[in-house]
Tab-separated table of C-alpha atoms in Angstrom:
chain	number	residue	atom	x	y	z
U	37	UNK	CA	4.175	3.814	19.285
U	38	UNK	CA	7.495	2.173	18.558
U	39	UNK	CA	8.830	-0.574	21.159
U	40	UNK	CA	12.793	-1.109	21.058
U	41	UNK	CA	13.736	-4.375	20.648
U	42	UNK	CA	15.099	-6.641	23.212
U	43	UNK	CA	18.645	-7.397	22.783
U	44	UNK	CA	18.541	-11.297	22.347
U	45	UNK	CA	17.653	-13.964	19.622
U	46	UNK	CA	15.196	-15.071	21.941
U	47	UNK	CA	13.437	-12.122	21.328
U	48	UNK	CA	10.567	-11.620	19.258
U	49	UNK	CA	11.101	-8.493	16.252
U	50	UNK	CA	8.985	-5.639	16.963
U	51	UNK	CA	7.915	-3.094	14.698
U	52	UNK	CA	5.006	-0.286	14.852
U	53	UNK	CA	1.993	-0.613	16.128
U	54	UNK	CA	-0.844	2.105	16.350
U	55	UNK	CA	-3.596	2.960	13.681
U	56	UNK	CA	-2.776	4.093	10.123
U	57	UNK	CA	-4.959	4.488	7.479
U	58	UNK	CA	-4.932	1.195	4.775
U	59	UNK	CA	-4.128	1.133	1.245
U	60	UNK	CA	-3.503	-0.886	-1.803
U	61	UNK	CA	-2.314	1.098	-5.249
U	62	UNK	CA	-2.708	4.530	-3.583
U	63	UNK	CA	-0.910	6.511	-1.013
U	64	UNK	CA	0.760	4.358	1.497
U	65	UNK	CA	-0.364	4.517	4.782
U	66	UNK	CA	1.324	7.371	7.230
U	67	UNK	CA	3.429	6.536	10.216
U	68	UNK	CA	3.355	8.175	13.540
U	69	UNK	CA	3.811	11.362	12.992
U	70	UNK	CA	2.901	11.979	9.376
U	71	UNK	CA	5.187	11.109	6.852
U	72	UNK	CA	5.352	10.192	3.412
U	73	UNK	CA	7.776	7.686	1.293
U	74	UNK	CA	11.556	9.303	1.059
U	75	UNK	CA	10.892	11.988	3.512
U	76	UNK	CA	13.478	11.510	6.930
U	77	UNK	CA	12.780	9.344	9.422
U	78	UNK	CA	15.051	10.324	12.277
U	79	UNK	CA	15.285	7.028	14.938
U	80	UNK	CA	16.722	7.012	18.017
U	81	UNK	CA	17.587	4.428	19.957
U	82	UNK	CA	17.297	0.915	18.525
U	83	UNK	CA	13.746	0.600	16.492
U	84	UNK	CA	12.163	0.342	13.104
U	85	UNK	CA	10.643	3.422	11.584
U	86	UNK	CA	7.268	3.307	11.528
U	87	UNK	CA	7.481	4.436	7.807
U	88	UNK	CA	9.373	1.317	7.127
U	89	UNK	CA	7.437	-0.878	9.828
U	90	UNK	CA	4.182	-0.170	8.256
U	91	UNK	CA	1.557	-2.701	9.466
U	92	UNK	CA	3.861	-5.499	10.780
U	93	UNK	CA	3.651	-5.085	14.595
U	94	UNK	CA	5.543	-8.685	15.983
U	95	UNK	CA	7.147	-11.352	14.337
U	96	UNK	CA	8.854	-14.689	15.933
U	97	UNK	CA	11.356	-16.390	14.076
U	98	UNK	CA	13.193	-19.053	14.499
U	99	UNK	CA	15.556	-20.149	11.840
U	100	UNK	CA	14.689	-23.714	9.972
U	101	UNK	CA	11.627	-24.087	12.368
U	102	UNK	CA	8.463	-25.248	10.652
U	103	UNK	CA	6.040	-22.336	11.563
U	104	UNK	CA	6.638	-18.591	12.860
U	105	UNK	CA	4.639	-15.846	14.573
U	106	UNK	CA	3.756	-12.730	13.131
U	107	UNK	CA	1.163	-9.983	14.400
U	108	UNK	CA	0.085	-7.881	11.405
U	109	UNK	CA	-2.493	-4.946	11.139
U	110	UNK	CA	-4.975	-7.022	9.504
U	111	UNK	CA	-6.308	-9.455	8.061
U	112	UNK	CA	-3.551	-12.203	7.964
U	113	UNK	CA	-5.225	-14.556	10.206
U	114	UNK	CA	-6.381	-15.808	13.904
U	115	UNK	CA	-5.060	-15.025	16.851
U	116	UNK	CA	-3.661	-11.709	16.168
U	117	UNK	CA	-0.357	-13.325	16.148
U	118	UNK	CA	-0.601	-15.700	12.909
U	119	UNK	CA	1.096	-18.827	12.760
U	120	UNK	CA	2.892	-18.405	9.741
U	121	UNK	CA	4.132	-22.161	8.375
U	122	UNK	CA	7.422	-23.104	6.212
U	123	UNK	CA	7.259	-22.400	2.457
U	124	UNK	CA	10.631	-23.735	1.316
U	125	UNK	CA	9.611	-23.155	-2.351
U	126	UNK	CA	9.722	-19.410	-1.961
U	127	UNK	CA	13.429	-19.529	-0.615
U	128	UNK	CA	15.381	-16.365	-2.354
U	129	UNK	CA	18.363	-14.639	-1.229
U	130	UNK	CA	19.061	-16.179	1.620
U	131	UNK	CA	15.988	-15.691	3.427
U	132	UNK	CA	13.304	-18.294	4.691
U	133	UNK	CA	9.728	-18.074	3.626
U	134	UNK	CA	6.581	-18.999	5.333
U	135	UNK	CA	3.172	-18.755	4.362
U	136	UNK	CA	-0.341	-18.226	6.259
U	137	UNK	CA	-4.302	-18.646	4.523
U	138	UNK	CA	-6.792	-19.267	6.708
U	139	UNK	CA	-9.181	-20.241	4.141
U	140	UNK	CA	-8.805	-19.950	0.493
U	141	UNK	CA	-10.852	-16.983	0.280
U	142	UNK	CA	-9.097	-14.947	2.265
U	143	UNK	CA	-5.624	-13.329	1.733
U	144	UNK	CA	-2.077	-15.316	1.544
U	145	UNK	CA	0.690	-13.301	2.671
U	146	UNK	CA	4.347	-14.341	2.410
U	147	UNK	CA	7.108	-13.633	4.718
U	148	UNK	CA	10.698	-14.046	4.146
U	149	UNK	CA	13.293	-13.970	7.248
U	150	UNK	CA	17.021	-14.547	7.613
U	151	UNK	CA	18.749	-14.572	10.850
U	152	UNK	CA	22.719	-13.950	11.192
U	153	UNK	CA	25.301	-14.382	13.534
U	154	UNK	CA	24.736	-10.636	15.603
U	155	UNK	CA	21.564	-9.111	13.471
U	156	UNK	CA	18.011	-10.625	12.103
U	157	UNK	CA	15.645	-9.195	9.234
U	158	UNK	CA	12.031	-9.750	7.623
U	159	UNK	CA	10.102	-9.064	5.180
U	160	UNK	CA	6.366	-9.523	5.362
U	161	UNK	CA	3.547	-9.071	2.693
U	162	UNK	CA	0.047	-10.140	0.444
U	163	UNK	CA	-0.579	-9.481	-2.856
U	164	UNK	CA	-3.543	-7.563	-2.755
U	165	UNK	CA	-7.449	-8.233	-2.792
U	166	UNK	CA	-10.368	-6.017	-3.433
U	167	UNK	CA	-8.508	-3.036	-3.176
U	168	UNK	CA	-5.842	-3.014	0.145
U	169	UNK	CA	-2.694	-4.858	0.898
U	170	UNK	CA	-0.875	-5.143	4.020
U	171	UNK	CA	2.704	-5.381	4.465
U	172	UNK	CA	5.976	-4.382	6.364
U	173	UNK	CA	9.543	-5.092	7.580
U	174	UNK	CA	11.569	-5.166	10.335
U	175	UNK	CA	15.327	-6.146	12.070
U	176	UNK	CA	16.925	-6.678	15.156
U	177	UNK	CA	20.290	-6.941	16.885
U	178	UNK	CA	21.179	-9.950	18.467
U	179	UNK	CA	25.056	-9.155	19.660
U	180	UNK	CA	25.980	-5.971	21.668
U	181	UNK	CA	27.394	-3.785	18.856
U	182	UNK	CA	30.664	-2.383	19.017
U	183	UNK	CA	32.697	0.003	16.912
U	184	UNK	CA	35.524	-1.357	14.928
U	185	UNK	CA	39.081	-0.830	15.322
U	186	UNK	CA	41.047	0.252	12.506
U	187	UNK	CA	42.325	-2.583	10.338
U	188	UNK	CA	45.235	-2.528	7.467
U	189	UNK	CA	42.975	-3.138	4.420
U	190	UNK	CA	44.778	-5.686	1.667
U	191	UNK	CA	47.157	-3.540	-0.919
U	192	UNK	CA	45.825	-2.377	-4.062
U	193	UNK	CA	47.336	-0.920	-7.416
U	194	UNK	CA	45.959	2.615	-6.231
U	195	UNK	CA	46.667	2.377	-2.531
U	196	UNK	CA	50.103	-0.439	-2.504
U	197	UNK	CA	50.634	0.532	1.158
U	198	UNK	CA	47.523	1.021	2.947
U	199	UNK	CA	46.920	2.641	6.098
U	200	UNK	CA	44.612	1.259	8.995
U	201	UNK	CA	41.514	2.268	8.266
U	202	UNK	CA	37.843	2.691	9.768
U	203	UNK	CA	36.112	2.159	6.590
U	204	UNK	CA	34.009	-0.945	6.423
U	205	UNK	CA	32.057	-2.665	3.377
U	206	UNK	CA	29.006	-4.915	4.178
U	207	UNK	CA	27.800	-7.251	0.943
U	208	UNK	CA	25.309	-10.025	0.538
U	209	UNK	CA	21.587	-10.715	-0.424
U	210	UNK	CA	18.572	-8.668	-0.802
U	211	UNK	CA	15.079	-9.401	-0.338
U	212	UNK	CA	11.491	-8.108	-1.391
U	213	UNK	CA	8.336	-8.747	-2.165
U	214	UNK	CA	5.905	-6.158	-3.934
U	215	UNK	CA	2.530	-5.162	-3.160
U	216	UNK	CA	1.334	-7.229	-6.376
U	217	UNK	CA	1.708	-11.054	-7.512
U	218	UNK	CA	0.494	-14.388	-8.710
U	219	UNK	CA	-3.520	-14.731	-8.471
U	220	UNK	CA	-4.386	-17.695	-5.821
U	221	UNK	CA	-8.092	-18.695	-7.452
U	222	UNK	CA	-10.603	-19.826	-5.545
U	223	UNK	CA	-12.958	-16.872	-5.106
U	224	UNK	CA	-12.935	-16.352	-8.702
U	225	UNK	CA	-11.947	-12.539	-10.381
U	226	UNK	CA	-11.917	-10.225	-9.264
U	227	UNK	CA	-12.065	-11.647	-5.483
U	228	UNK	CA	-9.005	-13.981	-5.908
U	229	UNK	CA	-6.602	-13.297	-3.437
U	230	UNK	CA	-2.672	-12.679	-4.552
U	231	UNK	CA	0.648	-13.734	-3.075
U	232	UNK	CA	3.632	-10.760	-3.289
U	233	UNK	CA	6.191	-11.411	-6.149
U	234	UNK	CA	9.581	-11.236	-4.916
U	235	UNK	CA	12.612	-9.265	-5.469
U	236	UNK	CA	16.244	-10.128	-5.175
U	237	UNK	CA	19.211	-8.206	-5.683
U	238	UNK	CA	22.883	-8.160	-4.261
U	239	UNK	CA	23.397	-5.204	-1.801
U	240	UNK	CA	26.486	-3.193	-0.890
U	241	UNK	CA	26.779	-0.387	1.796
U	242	UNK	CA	29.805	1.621	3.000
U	243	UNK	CA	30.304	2.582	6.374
U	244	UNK	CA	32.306	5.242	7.701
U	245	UNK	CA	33.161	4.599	12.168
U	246	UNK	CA	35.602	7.343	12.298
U	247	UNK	CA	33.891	9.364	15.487
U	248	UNK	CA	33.927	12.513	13.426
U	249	UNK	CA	31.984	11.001	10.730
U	250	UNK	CA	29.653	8.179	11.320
U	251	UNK	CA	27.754	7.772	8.353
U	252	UNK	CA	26.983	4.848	5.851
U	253	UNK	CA	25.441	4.567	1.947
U	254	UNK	CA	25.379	1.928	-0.418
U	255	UNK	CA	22.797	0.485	-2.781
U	256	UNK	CA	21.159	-2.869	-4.601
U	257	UNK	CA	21.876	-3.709	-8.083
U	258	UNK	CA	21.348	-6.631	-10.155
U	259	UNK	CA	17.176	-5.969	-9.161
U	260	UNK	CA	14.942	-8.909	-10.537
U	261	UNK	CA	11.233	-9.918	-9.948
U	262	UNK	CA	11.988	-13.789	-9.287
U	263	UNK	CA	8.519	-14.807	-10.390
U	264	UNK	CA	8.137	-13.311	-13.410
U	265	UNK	CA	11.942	-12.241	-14.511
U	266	UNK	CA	11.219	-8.408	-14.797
U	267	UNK	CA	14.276	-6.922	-14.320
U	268	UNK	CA	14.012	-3.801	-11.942
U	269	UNK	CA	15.904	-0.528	-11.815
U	270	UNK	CA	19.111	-0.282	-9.507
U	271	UNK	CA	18.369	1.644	-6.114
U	272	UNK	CA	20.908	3.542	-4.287
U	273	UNK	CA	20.932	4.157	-0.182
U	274	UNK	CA	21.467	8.077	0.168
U	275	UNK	CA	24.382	8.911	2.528
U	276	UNK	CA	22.982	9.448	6.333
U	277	UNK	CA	24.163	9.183	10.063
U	278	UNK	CA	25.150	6.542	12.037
U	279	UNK	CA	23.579	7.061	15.813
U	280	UNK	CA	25.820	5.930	18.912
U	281	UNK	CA	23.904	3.474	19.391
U	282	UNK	CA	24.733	1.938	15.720
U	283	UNK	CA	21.695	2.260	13.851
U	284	UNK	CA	20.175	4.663	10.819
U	285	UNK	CA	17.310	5.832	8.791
U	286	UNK	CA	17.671	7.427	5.236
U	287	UNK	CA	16.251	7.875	1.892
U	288	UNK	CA	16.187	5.783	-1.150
U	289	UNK	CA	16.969	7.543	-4.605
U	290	UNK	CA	17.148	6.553	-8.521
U	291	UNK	CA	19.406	9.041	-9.112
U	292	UNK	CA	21.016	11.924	-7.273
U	293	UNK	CA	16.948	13.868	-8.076
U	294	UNK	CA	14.820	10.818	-7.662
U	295	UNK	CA	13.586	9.971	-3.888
U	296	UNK	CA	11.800	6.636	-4.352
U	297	UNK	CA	11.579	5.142	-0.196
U	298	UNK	CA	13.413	4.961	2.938
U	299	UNK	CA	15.444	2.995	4.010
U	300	UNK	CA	16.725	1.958	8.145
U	301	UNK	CA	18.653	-0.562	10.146
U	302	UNK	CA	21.520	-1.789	12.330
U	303	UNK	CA	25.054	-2.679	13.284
U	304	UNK	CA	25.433	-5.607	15.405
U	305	UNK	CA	28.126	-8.010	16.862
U	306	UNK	CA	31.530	-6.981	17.858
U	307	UNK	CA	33.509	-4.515	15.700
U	308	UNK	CA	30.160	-3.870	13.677
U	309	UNK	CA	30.365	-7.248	12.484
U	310	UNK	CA	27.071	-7.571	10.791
U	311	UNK	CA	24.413	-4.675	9.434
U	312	UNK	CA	20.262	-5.812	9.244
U	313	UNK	CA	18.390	-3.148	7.602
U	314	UNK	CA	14.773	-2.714	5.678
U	315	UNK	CA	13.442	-0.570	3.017
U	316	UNK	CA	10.152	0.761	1.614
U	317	UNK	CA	10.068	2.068	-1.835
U	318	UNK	CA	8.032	3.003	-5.151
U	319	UNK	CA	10.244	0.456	-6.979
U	320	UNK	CA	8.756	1.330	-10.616
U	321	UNK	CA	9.774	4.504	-12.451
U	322	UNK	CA	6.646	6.645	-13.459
U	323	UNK	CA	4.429	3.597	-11.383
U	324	UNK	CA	2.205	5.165	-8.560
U	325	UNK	CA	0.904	2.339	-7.013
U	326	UNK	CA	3.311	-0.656	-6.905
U	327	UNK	CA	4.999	-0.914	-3.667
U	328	UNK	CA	8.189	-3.029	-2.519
U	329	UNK	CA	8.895	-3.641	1.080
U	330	UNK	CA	12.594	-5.474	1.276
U	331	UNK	CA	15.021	-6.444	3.780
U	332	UNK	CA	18.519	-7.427	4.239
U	333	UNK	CA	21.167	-8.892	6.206
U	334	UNK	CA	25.124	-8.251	5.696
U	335	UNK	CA	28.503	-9.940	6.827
U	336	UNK	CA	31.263	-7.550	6.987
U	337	UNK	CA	33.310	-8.064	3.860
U	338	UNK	CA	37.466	-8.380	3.099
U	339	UNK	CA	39.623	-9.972	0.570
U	340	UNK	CA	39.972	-13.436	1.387
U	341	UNK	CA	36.549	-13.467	3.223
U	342	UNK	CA	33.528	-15.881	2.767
U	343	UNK	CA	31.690	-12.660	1.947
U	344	UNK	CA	34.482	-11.038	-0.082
U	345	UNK	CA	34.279	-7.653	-1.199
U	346	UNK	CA	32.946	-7.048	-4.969
């Protein structure tokens, strides 16, 4: 089951919920219906695929608060809604980090979150013990979305007199933290529990709001592992529909052959101000097992802008 979220910060982010089958270095777990990694994942309405969702059910953030809520299928802590406290040393891109343990022989999962001015994303994940790891993402809109009006874009040396267009750009951070990460001793090997290595990039997507078309692509380059400076292969959002109701689901590719994930998210504020989106993705050409759930959150981009365009 998938529960649309409610339209206001105040509101928690929901994501899936329902059973799917765990994993850690081997298929990743189906959503409701079957799917696999880079196969569609049609949404309607306002939700998070489940493909993208994966275990995160709830989450309750609050941005610079000292502890948030998140309800994860399992193992992250008691009651079923963790309290999740602040972890300012795993800042990256933008996004907020918090941290739960219970005790140190059980699991540490990191969560990253970044709220805007219309939308709100997060990314939530453990390292791996024994032989599972549980993780997921999710976003929200905050602001009724509305489509943009066409807008005079600055002159260029291809295009000196532009016409109004509905073309939008959307830049800024990316977030993501991998199935895989620093050991966190205490049990002692091979029982040690790991916390999720993150990812950073810079994201760009194209949008398209002419009624005819609807559709939006884009990409993150510039892919590093902050904790261990592995640099990571660029990923590229495959072209896909924008619903009425502002949101989309598509695939994640290498190249124009290679699926790798899936990507989804939303358009939020007035005009289409902001996009929030997540992803899910083998992030390792030619590597099985490692997994990278990620999440972003865009400003609408011009010349002149404190998000200018690249």
């Amino acid at each position: 089951m998938i529960r649309n979220f409610a339209p206001l910060a105040a509101a928690a982010f929901v994501a899936a919920c329902g059973g799917s089958p765990l994993n850690f270095g081997g298929t990743v777990p189906e959503p409701t219906p079957p799917g696999e990694i880079g196969e569609d994942a049609p949404i309607t309405g306002i939700e998070v695929p489940e493909v993208v969702a994966q275990h995160l059910k709830t989450a309750t953030y609050s941005p610079g608060a000292p502890t948030m809520q998140i309800d994860l299928r399992t193992l992250d802590g008691t009651p079923l809604a963790a309290t999740y406290r602040r972890a300012a040393a795993f800042d990256a891109a933008g996004f907020e980090a918090y941290t739960v343990q219970e005790t140190r022989s059980q699991r540490q999962f990191l969560a990253l979150f970044k709220r805007g001015a219309a939308v709100e994303a997060g990314v939530v994940a453990d390292g791996g013990q024994f032989v599972n790891y549980f993780g997921g993402a999710t976003f929200a809109r905050l602001q009724p979305f509305t489509l943009p009006t066409p807008m005079t874009p600055a002159p260029t040396p291809s295009n000196p007199t532009p016409q109004p267009t509905l073309l939008a750009t959307y830049t800024g951070g990316y977030i993501g933290v991998l199935n895989r990460g620093t050991a966190v001793p205490h049990p002692g090997t091979p029982f040690d529990p790991h916390r999720s290595d993150r990812v950073t990039g810079e994201v760009m997507m194209n949008a398209d709001f002419n009624a005819q078309n609807m559709s939006v692509n884009g990409g993150v380059r510039g892919r590093q592992v902050v904790d261990t400076g592995e640099a990571l292969k660029d990923i590229f959002f495959e072209v896909t529909q924008i619903t009425p109701q502002g949101a989309f689901s598509g695939v994640i590719k290498f190249d124009p052959r290679t699926v790798v994930g899936n990507y989804a998210g939303v358009f939020g504020g007035a005009g289409a101000a902001e996009v929030a989106g997540a992803t899910i993705l083998r992030p390792i050409e030619g590597d099985p097992t490692t997994r990278e759930h990620g999440a972003f959150v865009l400003p609408k981009c011009a010349p002149g802008d404190a998000a200018p365009c690249p």
